[in-house]
């Protein structure tokens, strides 16, 4: 089976949906941010602080390149991973890109107590989230093969919806 890449804004439900999808489909799961933290032996907030965002984005590209050589993976992608054309192309070639969506208010409720969202540090509010989501929306929609809303739905419903779409 081809890989399933879950993309979307932070807090859209990528990691949670990836776990449910992995269980439901019997596929291996990769959480990109966790993998990068493990390989770099530091949290993403520290990677951003010490090396900068461009370095982190290079790490994402390197990881996607290695994942694209495999099959049968459910990949929870970092929120900004598809902003690079190369990353999106690698994902398209090796799998299905599923965009998980949620309202800015839902995102805020899901991430407001998080301290490991470097892009939101100092900007943890609905207006900032809305503006950043809008800035990325066109890109997300352009690369997605499927769009799945997550607001007000159970993780089981979301995973079933994803499976239904990618098996077509």
CSV table of N, CA and C in Angstrom, one decimal:
chain,number,residue,atom,x,y,z
A,1,UNK,N,0.8,-1.2,0.0
A,1,UNK,CA,0.0,0.0,0.0
A,1,UNK,C,0.9,1.2,0.0
A,2,UNK,N,0.4,2.3,-0.7
A,2,UNK,CA,1.2,3.5,-0.8
A,2,UNK,C,1.1,4.2,0.6
A,3,UNK,N,2.0,5.1,0.8
A,3,UNK,CA,2.0,5.9,2.1
A,3,UNK,C,0.8,6.8,2.2
A,4,UNK,N,0.4,7.1,3.4
A,4,UNK,CA,-0.6,8.1,3.6
A,4,UNK,C,0.0,9.2,4.4
A,5,UNK,N,0.1,10.4,3.8
A,5,UNK,CA,0.7,11.6,4.4
A,5,UNK,C,-0.4,12.5,5.0
A,6,UNK,N,-0.5,12.7,6.3
A,6,UNK,CA,-1.4,13.6,6.9
A,6,UNK,C,-0.8,15.0,7.1
A,7,UNK,N,-1.4,15.9,6.4
A,7,UNK,CA,-0.9,17.3,6.5
A,7,UNK,C,-2.0,18.2,7.1
A,8,UNK,N,-1.6,19.4,7.4
A,8,UNK,CA,-2.6,20.4,8.0
A,8,UNK,C,-1.9,21.2,9.1
A,9,UNK,N,-2.7,22.2,9.5
A,9,UNK,CA,-2.1,23.1,10.5
A,9,UNK,C,-1.9,22.3,11.8
A,10,UNK,N,-1.0,22.8,12.6
A,10,UNK,CA,-0.8,22.2,14.0
A,10,UNK,C,-2.1,22.2,14.7
A,11,UNK,N,-2.4,21.1,15.4
A,11,UNK,CA,-3.6,20.9,16.1
A,11,UNK,C,-4.8,20.5,15.3
A,12,UNK,N,-4.6,20.2,14.0
A,12,UNK,CA,-5.7,19.7,13.2
A,12,UNK,C,-6.0,18.2,13.5
A,13,UNK,N,-5.1,17.5,14.2
A,13,UNK,CA,-5.4,16.2,14.5
A,13,UNK,C,-4.5,15.1,13.8
A,14,UNK,N,-3.4,15.6,13.2
A,14,UNK,CA,-2.6,14.7,12.4
A,14,UNK,C,-2.0,13.5,13.2
A,15,UNK,N,-1.4,13.8,14.3
A,15,UNK,CA,-0.8,12.7,15.1
A,15,UNK,C,-1.9,11.7,15.7
A,16,UNK,N,-3.0,12.3,16.2
A,16,UNK,CA,-4.0,11.4,16.7
A,16,UNK,C,-4.6,10.6,15.6
A,17,UNK,N,-4.9,11.2,14.5
A,17,UNK,CA,-5.5,10.5,13.3
A,17,UNK,C,-4.5,9.4,12.8
A,18,UNK,N,-3.2,9.7,12.8
A,18,UNK,CA,-2.2,8.8,12.3
A,18,UNK,C,-2.2,7.5,13.2
A,19,UNK,N,-2.3,7.7,14.5
A,19,UNK,CA,-2.3,6.5,15.4
A,19,UNK,C,-3.5,5.7,15.1
A,20,UNK,N,-4.7,6.3,15.0
A,20,UNK,CA,-5.9,5.5,14.7
A,20,UNK,C,-5.9,4.9,13.4
A,21,UNK,N,-5.4,5.5,12.4
A,21,UNK,CA,-5.3,5.0,11.0
A,21,UNK,C,-4.3,3.9,11.0
A,22,UNK,N,-3.2,4.0,11.7
A,22,UNK,CA,-2.2,3.0,11.8
A,22,UNK,C,-2.8,1.7,12.3
A,23,UNK,N,-3.5,1.8,13.4
A,23,UNK,CA,-4.2,0.7,14.1
A,23,UNK,C,-5.2,0.1,13.1
A,24,UNK,N,-6.1,0.9,12.5
A,24,UNK,CA,-7.2,0.4,11.7
A,24,UNK,C,-6.7,-0.3,10.4
A,25,UNK,N,-5.6,0.2,9.8
A,25,UNK,CA,-5.1,-0.3,8.6
A,25,UNK,C,-3.9,-1.2,8.7
A,26,UNK,N,-3.4,-1.4,9.9
A,26,UNK,CA,-2.3,-2.2,10.1
A,26,UNK,C,-1.0,-1.7,9.5
A,27,UNK,N,-0.9,-0.4,9.4
A,27,UNK,CA,0.3,0.2,8.8
A,27,UNK,C,1.2,0.8,9.9
A,28,UNK,N,2.5,0.9,9.6
A,28,UNK,CA,3.4,1.5,10.5
A,28,UNK,C,3.2,3.0,10.5
A,29,UNK,N,3.4,3.7,11.6
A,29,UNK,CA,3.2,5.1,11.8
A,29,UNK,C,4.5,5.8,12.0
A,30,UNK,N,4.7,7.0,11.4
A,30,UNK,CA,5.8,7.8,11.6
A,30,UNK,C,5.3,9.2,12.0
A,31,UNK,N,5.7,9.7,13.1
A,31,UNK,CA,5.4,11.1,13.5
A,31,UNK,C,6.6,11.9,13.2
A,32,UNK,N,6.6,12.7,12.2
A,32,UNK,CA,7.8,13.4,11.7
A,32,UNK,C,8.5,14.2,12.8
A,33,UNK,N,7.7,15.0,13.5
A,33,UNK,CA,8.3,15.9,14.5
A,33,UNK,C,9.0,15.1,15.6
A,34,UNK,N,8.4,14.0,16.1
A,34,UNK,CA,9.0,13.1,17.1
A,34,UNK,C,10.3,12.5,16.6
A,35,UNK,N,10.2,12.0,15.3
A,35,UNK,CA,11.4,11.4,14.7
A,35,UNK,C,12.6,12.4,14.6
A,36,UNK,N,12.3,13.6,14.2
A,36,UNK,CA,13.3,14.6,14.1
A,36,UNK,C,13.9,14.9,15.5
A,37,UNK,N,13.0,15.0,16.5
A,37,UNK,CA,13.5,15.3,17.9
A,37,UNK,C,14.4,14.2,18.4
A,38,UNK,N,14.0,12.9,18.1
A,38,UNK,CA,14.8,11.8,18.5
A,38,UNK,C,16.2,11.8,17.8
A,39,UNK,N,16.2,12.0,16.5
A,39,UNK,CA,17.4,12.0,15.7
A,39,UNK,C,18.3,13.1,16.1
A,40,UNK,N,17.8,14.3,16.4
A,40,UNK,CA,18.6,15.4,16.8
A,40,UNK,C,18.9,15.5,18.3
A,41,UNK,N,18.2,14.7,19.0
A,41,UNK,CA,18.4,14.6,20.5
A,41,UNK,C,18.1,16.0,21.1
A,42,UNK,N,17.0,16.6,20.6
A,42,UNK,CA,16.6,17.9,21.2
A,42,UNK,C,15.2,18.2,20.7
A,43,UNK,N,14.4,18.9,21.5
A,43,UNK,CA,13.1,19.3,21.1
A,43,UNK,C,13.1,20.3,19.9
A,44,UNK,N,12.0,20.3,19.2
A,44,UNK,CA,11.9,21.2,18.0
A,44,UNK,C,12.1,22.7,18.4
A,45,UNK,N,11.6,23.0,19.6
A,45,UNK,CA,11.7,24.4,20.0
A,45,UNK,C,13.2,24.8,20.1
A,46,UNK,N,14.0,23.8,20.6
A,46,UNK,CA,15.4,24.0,20.7
A,46,UNK,C,16.1,24.1,19.4
A,47,UNK,N,15.7,23.2,18.5
A,47,UNK,CA,16.3,23.2,17.1
A,47,UNK,C,16.0,24.5,16.5
A,48,UNK,N,14.8,25.1,16.6
A,48,UNK,CA,14.5,26.4,16.1
A,48,UNK,C,15.4,27.5,16.7
A,49,UNK,N,15.5,27.4,18.0
A,49,UNK,CA,16.3,28.4,18.8
A,49,UNK,C,17.8,28.4,18.4
A,50,UNK,N,18.3,27.2,18.3
A,50,UNK,CA,19.8,27.0,18.1
A,50,UNK,C,20.2,27.1,16.6
A,51,UNK,N,19.4,26.5,15.8
A,51,UNK,CA,19.8,26.4,14.4
A,51,UNK,C,18.9,27.2,13.4
A,52,UNK,N,17.7,27.6,13.8
A,52,UNK,CA,16.8,28.3,13.0
A,52,UNK,C,15.8,27.4,12.2
A,53,UNK,N,14.8,28.1,11.7
A,53,UNK,CA,13.7,27.4,11.0
A,53,UNK,C,14.2,26.7,9.7
A,54,UNK,N,15.1,27.4,8.9
A,54,UNK,CA,15.6,26.8,7.7
A,54,UNK,C,16.3,25.4,7.9
A,55,UNK,N,17.0,25.3,9.0
A,55,UNK,CA,17.7,24.1,9.3
A,55,UNK,C,16.7,23.0,9.6
A,56,UNK,N,15.7,23.4,10.4
A,56,UNK,CA,14.6,22.4,10.7
A,56,UNK,C,13.9,22.0,9.4
A,57,UNK,N,13.6,22.9,8.5
A,57,UNK,CA,12.9,22.5,7.3
A,57,UNK,C,13.8,21.6,6.4
A,58,UNK,N,15.1,21.8,6.5
A,58,UNK,CA,16.0,20.9,5.8
A,58,UNK,C,15.9,19.5,6.4
A,59,UNK,N,15.8,19.4,7.7
A,59,UNK,CA,15.7,18.1,8.4
A,59,UNK,C,14.4,17.4,7.9
A,60,UNK,N,13.3,18.2,7.8
A,60,UNK,CA,12.0,17.6,7.3
A,60,UNK,C,12.2,17.1,5.9
A,61,UNK,N,12.9,17.8,5.0
A,61,UNK,CA,13.1,17.4,3.6
A,61,UNK,C,13.8,16.1,3.6
A,62,UNK,N,14.9,16.0,4.4
A,62,UNK,CA,15.7,14.8,4.4
A,62,UNK,C,14.9,13.6,4.9
A,63,UNK,N,14.1,13.8,5.9
A,63,UNK,CA,13.2,12.7,6.4
A,63,UNK,C,12.2,12.3,5.4
A,64,UNK,N,11.5,13.2,4.8
A,64,UNK,CA,10.5,12.9,3.8
A,64,UNK,C,11.1,12.1,2.6
A,65,UNK,N,12.3,12.5,2.3
A,65,UNK,CA,13.1,11.7,1.2
A,65,UNK,C,13.3,10.3,1.6
A,66,UNK,N,13.6,10.0,2.8
A,66,UNK,CA,13.8,8.6,3.2
A,66,UNK,C,12.5,7.9,3.4
A,67,UNK,N,11.4,8.6,3.9
A,67,UNK,CA,10.1,7.9,4.0
A,67,UNK,C,9.5,7.6,2.6
A,68,UNK,N,9.8,8.4,1.7
A,68,UNK,CA,9.2,8.3,0.3
A,68,UNK,C,9.7,7.0,-0.4
A,69,UNK,N,10.8,6.5,0.1
A,69,UNK,CA,11.4,5.3,-0.4
A,69,UNK,C,10.7,4.0,0.1
A,70,UNK,N,9.9,4.2,1.1
A,70,UNK,CA,9.2,3.1,1.8
A,70,UNK,C,7.7,3.0,1.4
A,71,UNK,N,7.0,2.0,1.7
A,71,UNK,CA,5.6,1.9,1.5
A,71,UNK,C,4.9,1.4,2.8
A,72,UNK,N,3.6,1.6,2.8
A,72,UNK,CA,2.8,1.2,3.9
A,72,UNK,C,2.9,2.0,5.2
A,73,UNK,N,3.2,3.3,5.0
A,73,UNK,CA,3.4,4.1,6.2
A,73,UNK,C,2.3,5.1,6.3
A,74,UNK,N,1.9,5.4,7.6
A,74,UNK,CA,1.0,6.5,7.8
A,74,UNK,C,1.9,7.6,8.4
A,75,UNK,N,2.1,8.7,7.8
A,75,UNK,CA,3.0,9.8,8.2
A,75,UNK,C,2.3,11.0,8.7
A,76,UNK,N,2.5,11.3,10.0
A,76,UNK,CA,2.0,12.6,10.5
A,76,UNK,C,3.0,13.6,10.3
A,77,UNK,N,2.7,14.5,9.3
A,77,UNK,CA,3.7,15.5,8.9
A,77,UNK,C,3.7,16.8,9.7
A,78,UNK,N,4.8,17.4,9.8
A,78,UNK,CA,4.9,18.7,10.5
A,78,UNK,C,4.0,19.7,9.8
A,79,UNK,N,3.4,20.7,10.5
A,79,UNK,CA,2.5,21.6,9.9
A,79,UNK,C,3.0,22.4,8.7
A,80,UNK,N,4.3,22.6,8.7
A,80,UNK,CA,4.9,23.4,7.5
A,80,UNK,C,5.6,22.6,6.5
A,81,UNK,N,5.6,21.2,6.6
A,81,UNK,CA,6.4,20.4,5.8
A,81,UNK,C,6.0,20.5,4.3
A,82,UNK,N,4.8,20.8,3.9
A,82,UNK,CA,4.4,20.9,2.5
A,82,UNK,C,4.7,22.2,1.9
A,83,UNK,N,5.2,23.2,2.7
A,83,UNK,CA,5.5,24.5,2.2
A,83,UNK,C,6.6,24.4,1.2
A,84,UNK,N,7.4,23.4,1.2
A,84,UNK,CA,8.5,23.2,0.3
A,84,UNK,C,8.0,22.4,-0.9
A,85,UNK,N,8.2,22.8,-2.1
A,85,UNK,CA,7.8,22.1,-3.3
A,85,UNK,C,8.4,20.7,-3.3
A,86,UNK,N,9.6,20.5,-3.0
A,86,UNK,CA,10.3,19.2,-3.1
A,86,UNK,C,9.6,18.2,-2.2
A,87,UNK,N,9.2,18.7,-1.0
A,87,UNK,CA,8.6,17.8,0.0
A,87,UNK,C,7.2,17.3,-0.5
A,88,UNK,N,6.4,18.2,-1.1
A,88,UNK,CA,5.1,17.9,-1.6
A,88,UNK,C,5.3,16.9,-2.8
A,89,UNK,N,6.3,17.1,-3.6
A,89,UNK,CA,6.5,16.3,-4.8
A,89,UNK,C,6.9,14.8,-4.3
A,90,UNK,N,7.7,14.7,-3.3
A,90,UNK,CA,8.1,13.4,-2.8
A,90,UNK,C,6.9,12.7,-2.2
A,91,UNK,N,6.1,13.4,-1.5
A,91,UNK,CA,4.8,12.8,-0.9
A,91,UNK,C,3.9,12.4,-2.0
A,92,UNK,N,3.7,13.2,-3.0
A,92,UNK,CA,2.8,12.8,-4.1
A,92,UNK,C,3.2,11.6,-4.9
A,93,UNK,N,4.6,11.5,-5.1
A,93,UNK,CA,5.1,10.3,-5.8
A,93,UNK,C,4.9,9.0,-5.0
A,94,UNK,N,5.0,9.1,-3.7
A,94,UNK,CA,5.0,7.9,-2.9
A,94,UNK,C,3.7,7.6,-2.1
A,95,UNK,N,2.7,8.5,-2.3
A,95,UNK,CA,1.5,8.2,-1.5
A,95,UNK,C,0.4,9.2,-1.8
A,96,UNK,N,-0.5,9.2,-0.8
A,96,UNK,CA,-1.7,10.0,-0.9
A,96,UNK,C,-1.6,11.1,0.2
A,97,UNK,N,-1.8,12.4,-0.2
A,97,UNK,CA,-1.7,13.5,0.8
A,97,UNK,C,-3.1,13.8,1.3
A,98,UNK,N,-3.3,13.7,2.5
A,98,UNK,CA,-4.6,13.9,3.2
A,98,UNK,C,-4.5,15.2,4.0
A,99,UNK,N,-5.3,16.2,3.7
A,99,UNK,CA,-5.4,17.4,4.5
A,99,UNK,C,-6.4,17.4,5.5
A,100,UNK,N,-6.0,17.4,6.8
A,100,UNK,CA,-7.0,17.5,7.9
A,100,UNK,C,-7.2,19.0,8.2
A,101,UNK,N,-8.5,19.3,8.3
A,101,UNK,CA,-8.9,20.7,8.6
A,101,UNK,C,-9.6,20.9,9.9
A,102,UNK,N,-9.6,22.1,10.4
A,102,UNK,CA,-10.3,22.4,11.6
A,102,UNK,C,-10.4,24.0,11.6
A,103,UNK,N,-11.3,24.5,12.4
A,103,UNK,CA,-11.5,26.0,12.5
A,103,UNK,C,-10.4,26.5,13.4
A,104,UNK,N,-10.0,27.8,13.2
A,104,UNK,CA,-9.0,28.4,14.1
A,104,UNK,C,-9.4,28.3,15.6
A,105,UNK,N,-10.7,28.3,15.9
A,105,UNK,CA,-11.1,28.2,17.3
A,105,UNK,C,-10.8,26.8,17.8
A,106,UNK,N,-11.1,25.8,17.0
A,106,UNK,CA,-10.8,24.4,17.4
A,106,UNK,C,-9.3,24.2,17.6
A,107,UNK,N,-8.5,24.7,16.6
A,107,UNK,CA,-7.1,24.6,16.7
A,107,UNK,C,-6.6,25.3,18.0
A,108,UNK,N,-7.1,26.4,18.3
A,108,UNK,CA,-6.7,27.1,19.5
A,108,UNK,C,-7.0,26.3,20.8
A,109,UNK,N,-8.2,25.7,20.8
A,109,UNK,CA,-8.6,24.9,22.0
A,109,UNK,C,-7.7,23.7,22.1
A,110,UNK,N,-7.2,23.1,21.0
A,110,UNK,CA,-6.4,21.9,21.0
A,110,UNK,C,-4.9,22.2,21.4
A,111,UNK,N,-4.4,23.4,21.0
A,111,UNK,CA,-3.0,23.7,21.2
A,111,UNK,C,-2.7,24.7,22.3
A,112,UNK,N,-3.7,25.3,22.9
A,112,UNK,CA,-3.5,26.5,23.8
A,112,UNK,C,-2.6,26.2,25.0
A,113,UNK,N,-2.5,25.0,25.4
A,113,UNK,CA,-1.7,24.7,26.6
A,113,UNK,C,-0.3,24.1,26.2
A,114,UNK,N,-0.1,24.0,24.9
A,114,UNK,CA,1.1,23.4,24.4
A,114,UNK,C,2.3,24.4,24.5
A,115,UNK,N,3.4,23.9,24.9
A,115,UNK,CA,4.6,24.7,24.9
A,115,UNK,C,5.6,24.3,23.8
A,116,UNK,N,5.3,23.4,23.0
A,116,UNK,CA,6.2,22.9,21.9
A,116,UNK,C,5.7,23.3,20.5
A,117,UNK,N,5.2,24.5,20.4
A,117,UNK,CA,4.8,25.0,19.1
A,117,UNK,C,5.5,26.3,18.8
A,118,UNK,N,6.8,26.1,18.3
A,118,UNK,CA,7.6,27.3,18.2
A,118,UNK,C,7.0,28.4,17.3
A,119,UNK,N,6.2,28.0,16.3
A,119,UNK,CA,5.6,29.0,15.4
A,119,UNK,C,4.6,29.9,16.1
A,120,UNK,N,4.0,29.3,17.2
A,120,UNK,CA,3.0,30.1,18.0
A,120,UNK,C,3.5,30.7,19.3
A,121,UNK,N,4.8,30.5,19.6
A,121,UNK,CA,5.3,31.1,20.8
A,121,UNK,C,5.2,32.6,20.8
A,122,UNK,N,4.5,33.1,21.8
A,122,UNK,CA,4.2,34.5,21.9
A,122,UNK,C,3.0,35.0,21.1
A,123,UNK,N,2.4,34.0,20.4
A,123,UNK,CA,1.3,34.4,19.5
A,123,UNK,C,0.1,33.4,19.7
A,124,UNK,N,-0.1,32.9,20.9
A,124,UNK,CA,-1.1,31.9,21.2
A,124,UNK,C,-2.5,32.5,21.3
A,125,UNK,N,-3.1,32.8,20.1
A,125,UNK,CA,-4.4,33.4,20.1
A,125,UNK,C,-5.1,33.1,18.8
A,126,UNK,N,-6.4,33.1,18.8
A,126,UNK,CA,-7.2,32.7,17.6
A,126,UNK,C,-6.9,33.6,16.4
A,127,UNK,N,-6.7,34.9,16.6
A,127,UNK,CA,-6.5,35.8,15.5
A,127,UNK,C,-5.2,35.4,14.8
A,128,UNK,N,-4.1,35.2,15.5
A,128,UNK,CA,-2.9,34.8,14.9
A,128,UNK,C,-3.0,33.5,14.2
A,129,UNK,N,-3.6,32.5,14.9
A,129,UNK,CA,-3.8,31.2,14.3
A,129,UNK,C,-4.6,31.3,13.0
A,130,UNK,N,-5.7,32.1,13.0
A,130,UNK,CA,-6.5,32.3,11.8
A,130,UNK,C,-5.6,32.9,10.6
A,131,UNK,N,-4.8,33.9,10.9
A,131,UNK,CA,-4.0,34.6,9.9
A,131,UNK,C,-3.0,33.6,9.4
A,132,UNK,N,-2.3,32.8,10.2
A,132,UNK,CA,-1.3,31.9,9.7
A,132,UNK,C,-2.0,30.7,8.9
A,133,UNK,N,-3.2,30.3,9.4
A,133,UNK,CA,-3.9,29.2,8.7
A,133,UNK,C,-4.3,29.7,7.3
A,134,UNK,N,-4.7,31.0,7.2
A,134,UNK,CA,-5.1,31.6,5.9
A,134,UNK,C,-3.9,31.7,5.0
A,135,UNK,N,-2.8,32.0,5.6
A,135,UNK,CA,-1.5,32.2,4.8
A,135,UNK,C,-1.1,30.8,4.2
A,136,UNK,N,-1.4,29.7,4.9
A,136,UNK,CA,-1.0,28.4,4.4
A,136,UNK,C,-2.1,27.6,3.6
A,137,UNK,N,-3.3,28.1,3.8
A,137,UNK,CA,-4.5,27.4,3.2
A,137,UNK,C,-4.4,27.0,1.7
A,138,UNK,N,-4.0,28.0,0.9
A,138,UNK,CA,-3.9,27.8,-0.5
A,138,UNK,C,-2.9,26.7,-0.8
A,139,UNK,N,-1.8,26.7,-0.1
A,139,UNK,CA,-0.7,25.7,-0.3
A,139,UNK,C,-1.2,24.3,0.1
A,140,UNK,N,-1.8,24.2,1.3
A,140,UNK,CA,-2.4,23.0,1.7
A,140,UNK,C,-3.3,22.4,0.7
A,141,UNK,N,-4.3,23.2,0.3
A,141,UNK,CA,-5.3,22.7,-0.6
A,141,UNK,C,-4.8,22.4,-2.0
A,142,UNK,N,-3.7,23.0,-2.4
A,142,UNK,CA,-3.1,22.8,-3.7
A,142,UNK,C,-2.4,21.4,-3.8
A,143,UNK,N,-1.8,21.0,-2.7
A,143,UNK,CA,-1.1,19.7,-2.7
A,143,UNK,C,-1.9,18.5,-2.2
A,144,UNK,N,-3.1,18.8,-1.5
A,144,UNK,CA,-3.9,17.7,-1.0
A,144,UNK,C,-4.6,16.9,-2.1
A,145,UNK,N,-4.6,15.6,-1.9
A,145,UNK,CA,-5.4,14.7,-2.7
A,145,UNK,C,-6.8,14.6,-2.1
A,146,UNK,N,-6.9,14.7,-0.8
A,146,UNK,CA,-8.2,14.6,-0.1
A,146,UNK,C,-8.2,15.6,1.0
A,147,UNK,N,-9.4,16.2,1.3
A,147,UNK,CA,-9.6,17.1,2.5
A,147,UNK,C,-10.6,16.4,3.4
A,148,UNK,N,-10.2,16.3,4.7
A,148,UNK,CA,-11.1,15.7,5.7
A,148,UNK,C,-11.2,16.7,6.9
A,149,UNK,N,-12.5,17.1,7.1
A,149,UNK,CA,-12.7,18.0,8.3
A,149,UNK,C,-12.6,17.2,9.6
A,150,UNK,N,-12.1,17.8,10.7
A,150,UNK,CA,-12.0,17.1,11.9
A,150,UNK,C,-12.8,17.7,13.0
A,151,UNK,N,-13.4,18.9,12.8
A,151,UNK,CA,-14.2,19.5,13.8
A,151,UNK,C,-15.4,18.7,14.2
A,152,UNK,N,-15.6,18.5,15.5
A,152,UNK,CA,-16.8,17.8,16.1
A,152,UNK,C,-16.9,16.4,15.6
A,153,UNK,N,-15.8,15.7,15.3
A,153,UNK,CA,-15.9,14.3,14.9
A,153,UNK,C,-15.0,13.5,15.7
A,154,UNK,N,-15.4,12.2,15.9
A,154,UNK,CA,-14.5,11.3,16.7
A,154,UNK,C,-13.3,10.9,15.8
A,155,UNK,N,-12.3,10.5,16.5
A,155,UNK,CA,-11.1,10.0,15.8
A,155,UNK,C,-11.4,8.8,14.9
A,156,UNK,N,-12.3,7.9,15.4
A,156,UNK,CA,-12.7,6.7,14.7
A,156,UNK,C,-13.4,7.1,13.4
A,157,UNK,N,-14.2,8.1,13.4
A,157,UNK,CA,-14.9,8.6,12.2
A,157,UNK,C,-13.9,9.2,11.2
A,158,UNK,N,-13.0,10.0,11.7
A,158,UNK,CA,-12.0,10.6,10.9
A,158,UNK,C,-11.1,9.5,10.2
A,159,UNK,N,-10.6,8.6,11.0
A,159,UNK,CA,-9.8,7.5,10.4
A,159,UNK,C,-10.6,6.7,9.3
A,160,UNK,N,-11.8,6.4,9.6
A,160,UNK,CA,-12.7,5.6,8.6
A,160,UNK,C,-12.8,6.5,7.4
A,161,UNK,N,-13.1,7.8,7.5
A,161,UNK,CA,-13.2,8.7,6.4
A,161,UNK,C,-11.9,8.7,5.5
A,162,UNK,N,-10.8,8.8,6.2
A,162,UNK,CA,-9.5,8.8,5.5
A,162,UNK,C,-9.3,7.5,4.7
A,163,UNK,N,-9.5,6.3,5.4
A,163,UNK,CA,-9.4,5.1,4.7
A,163,UNK,C,-10.3,4.9,3.5
A,164,UNK,N,-11.5,5.3,3.7
A,164,UNK,CA,-12.5,5.3,2.6
A,164,UNK,C,-12.0,6.0,1.3
A,165,UNK,N,-11.4,7.2,1.6
A,165,UNK,CA,-10.9,8.0,0.5
A,165,UNK,C,-9.7,7.5,-0.2
A,166,UNK,N,-8.7,7.0,0.6
A,166,UNK,CA,-7.5,6.6,0.1
A,166,UNK,C,-7.5,5.2,-0.6
A,167,UNK,N,-8.6,4.4,-0.3
A,167,UNK,CA,-8.7,3.1,-0.9
A,167,UNK,C,-9.5,3.2,-2.2
A,168,UNK,N,-9.9,4.4,-2.6
A,168,UNK,CA,-10.7,4.5,-3.8
A,168,UNK,C,-9.7,4.4,-5.0
